[in-house]
Amino acid sequence: MDIVESATGQQVKDELAEKCQKLFQEFLEEFQNADGEVKYLHDAEELIRPERNTLVVSFVDIEQYNQQLATTIQEEFYRVYSYLCRAVRNFARDHGNIPPNKEFYLAIQELPTRHKIRELTASRIGALLRISGQVVRTHPVHPELVSGTFLCLDCQTVVKDVEQQFKFTQPSICRNPVCANRRRFMLDTNKSRFVDFQKVRIQETQAELPHGSIPRSVEIIMRAEAVESAQAGDKCDFTGSLIVVPDVSQLSTPGVRAETGARVGGADGYEAEGVRGLRALGVRELSYKLVFLACHVAPTNPRFGGKELRDEEQTAESIKNQMSVKEWEKVFEMSQDKNLYHNLCTSLFPTVHGNDEVKRGILLMLFGGVPKTTMEGTSLRGDINICVVGDPSTAKSQFLKHVEEFSPRAVYTSGKASSAAGLTAAVVKDEESHEFVIEAGALMLADNGVCCIDEFDKMDMRDQVAIHEAMEQQTISITKAGVKATLNARTSILAAANPVGGRYDRSKSLKQNVNLTAPIMSRFDLFFVLVDECNEVTDYAIARRIVDLHSRIEESIDRVYSLDDIRRYLLFARQFKPKISKESEDFIVEQYKRLRQRDGSGVTKSAWRITVRQLESMIRLSEAMARMHCCDEVQPKHVKEAFRLLNKSIIRVETPDVNLDQEEQEEEEEAMQEGINGHADIPNGVNGLVNGINGHTEEITKDTAAKPTMRLSFMEYRRISNLIVLHLRKAEEEDDESSLKKSELINWYLAEMESEIDSEEELIKKKQIIEKVIHRLVHYDHILIELTEGGLKGSSDGEKVTVDPFLVVNPNYVLDD
């Protein structure tokens, strides 16, 4: 084509494309909407404004106007695109005063069929397609040269309008017939035309993946007004065509000379040597790749997720306008429902039996509190973070999966398989431009949504630290490889963790049960502990539920509201920004004081310290309650429910009482079984007397039947044992051997307790208790070790046993806080 052009000055005409241009211009001028007005006239007049350059046309309209035109555009889109843009330019020029060198572009929307990324094959190159996927990486916007104006350095001739396609293209030969310059040109940037250009990478969504496949990704090129319309994490539809471009990254592989252009020239412009092999001709293996040139970008599901959820400017009115009358009536009916709280919980998790508190917490998390910004510009988060700790098979992962499927922007990730960079953001080097770009991680992709993290306790400590900032400040700061950035991560975190050792140990506090650090624990608003208890009624109900579910999947699920109804209601309710009323303020302060005092008094040891964060949690939860009922004001009843939920999650450690007569009862049972009527030796210190009693077994059994068992609450037992351990350690440090004797220890304890003892019976009772506690500490808990003068107790002869032994603390024992 270049040779023909330079020889005769004529260009080859593309008749099909020119016919398309003519027909398309007629379509723009003649197509009318229902009211009889020319539909695209108003849009064309908008193009006069300097920042606008793209006309959006609906494909359905083209089909209505001329089926043949629509088919041609769909099949030969890339070929006719520049001609269609010319038609837009002519149409805009006819209807307004527009500068002559302004470029115009066409964007086509509402294409009927949508393709998956896997379906993009070579047969579809150049056709008009619509593909959808999730944006995983965005590049900065660059200017791209559309048509260049070159200056010949030999004869100063100006060569205008040299088309550029994806790589820098110089004129093939100077326009001046006398000058034969083919390579010495200079670009005149002032007279050349540039357009905004951005590359993003999209990936298949999880729902579209075939079994056992790795998600495919494709590069998308956006120009003009389409740039910056898709952010990392959005699920978008892209309309455009598939094109083939030279793979620059393959050409610039290290160690290989990139010889795509002309061969190496000598002094006078002649080649210095002949051609050696195919490589010198610029032939390369597989140096082409498919990219998608998008002319229009739209959110996949505009009503939920996509743009609308992210724009804070939306009002309840604008959302109402988006709904049909029937949908709006349903939302209104839901807001009037007296039993809304319960109905939403059952509709959201119909397959999970019980666990109502967890359902309520997750529901409030979806509604969320109100984010606020102080006068100084500090932001206070409104998102609610929840952690579910529990035994195996208590439906923890079910909750996470449900939320991930329901929420429009939710990311599901597993703790063990995620690194710190994968959760927050990674800085990667771009293959082509060799500059660093940020690739979004799970928390960024879930911005304004929910990030579900399973197996939270199995994460490495290094990776857990990465979440600290995201959970409270809701930003992610990166300073790596010369990239300094603070990214938004306004996400709620729903984490599931297993207790240490697999099962929840009730005799320990929550902190000892979960392998999480204190800073992370305080950042969670709600902690739910699911314990797998044996209970005949619940076991029966759960078994019935599961069998029902497996046998009749469809009928066994009864939802009051469909998931779409709930999504609509959520979107509408989240527009409310409830304020806290005066009485609610007082109520919140009062409840916080109560929690704080109860925590400080140490009577009931709570799961973790009550801090100001728990106060903020209460405020957020009450705002979420108010939002759920579509109220503009937080009322005391909302605070009450929030306080109740918070109270449920601040679990008191339930510990069984300590039975001090345990050994005695076991010995009796053994004696009864053996049927011994003779003497049964019972070790010393069990019945309150230091020297062992050799009594008749029958007498003892009669005696114990009448006597109630001696029990201590676990807290009391822990208190006494801590006192003893501290005293003995102190005595060891001071080398005070006499204090280490058992009798001395008992006397010291009774002296300490003097103020509480009023009568002789109480003294005897206290003495019995301390003896049994010491016995239990030695024989059951192995916290104390008995030493006799001959060595360890029990290793020498029987007579030594009766001697008053020394007591020392087991060196491996660590005192609890």
mmCIF file of N, CA and C in Angstrom, residues 20 126 348 398 430 453 488 551 575 588 617 624 786 794:
data_model
loop_
_atom_site.group_PDB
_atom_site.id
_atom_site.type_symbol
_atom_site.label_atom_id
_atom_site.label_comp_id
_atom_site.label_asym_id
_atom_site.label_seq_id
_atom_site.Cartn_x
_atom_site.Cartn_y
_atom_site.Cartn_z
ATOM 1 N N CYS A 20 -20.554 1.762 5.298
ATOM 2 C CA CYS A 20 -20.936 1.686 6.716
ATOM 3 C C CYS A 20 -20.980 3.081 7.331
ATOM 4 N N GLY A 126 -11.146 -9.015 15.659
ATOM 5 C CA GLY A 126 -11.742 -7.955 14.845
ATOM 6 C C GLY A 126 -13.245 -7.835 14.960
ATOM 7 N N LEU A 348 -31.378 -15.333 55.118
ATOM 8 C CA LEU A 348 -29.989 -15.232 54.670
ATOM 9 C C LEU A 348 -29.252 -16.555 54.850
ATOM 10 N N GLN A 398 -19.408 -22.398 56.547
ATOM 11 C CA GLN A 398 -20.701 -22.203 55.875
ATOM 12 C C GLN A 398 -21.104 -20.733 55.909
ATOM 13 N N ASP A 430 6.033 -4.373 35.622
ATOM 14 C CA ASP A 430 5.316 -4.582 34.370
ATOM 15 C C ASP A 430 6.283 -5.128 33.316
ATOM 16 N N ILE A 453 -12.023 -14.425 55.750
ATOM 17 C CA ILE A 453 -10.744 -15.126 55.907
ATOM 18 C C ILE A 453 -10.984 -16.377 56.742
ATOM 19 N N ASN A 488 -7.081 2.523 49.741
ATOM 20 C CA ASN A 488 -8.260 2.314 50.576
ATOM 21 C C ASN A 488 -8.558 0.839 50.743
ATOM 22 N N SER A 551 -32.046 -34.915 51.553
ATOM 23 C CA SER A 551 -33.063 -35.681 50.827
ATOM 24 C C SER A 551 -33.916 -34.787 49.930
ATOM 25 N N GLN A 575 -28.278 3.716 52.814
ATOM 26 C CA GLN A 575 -28.244 5.158 52.533
ATOM 27 C C GLN A 575 -28.552 5.974 53.781
ATOM 28 N N ILE A 588 -25.601 4.512 76.302
ATOM 29 C CA ILE A 588 -24.340 3.895 75.864
ATOM 30 C C ILE A 588 -23.260 4.110 76.922
ATOM 31 N N SER A 617 -17.420 -0.197 69.149
ATOM 32 C CA SER A 617 -18.167 -1.327 68.580
ATOM 33 C C SER A 617 -19.643 -1.201 68.910
ATOM 34 N N ALA A 624 -25.950 0.180 63.061
ATOM 35 C CA ALA A 624 -26.368 -0.844 62.095
ATOM 36 C C ALA A 624 -27.799 -1.299 62.382
ATOM 37 N N GLU A 786 6.459 -32.870 96.152
ATOM 38 C CA GLU A 786 6.754 -33.177 97.558
ATOM 39 C C GLU A 786 8.153 -33.770 97.657
ATOM 40 N N GLY A 794 7.752 -40.964 97.957
ATOM 41 C CA GLY A 794 7.270 -42.170 97.286
ATOM 42 C C GLY A 794 8.396 -43.026 96.751
#
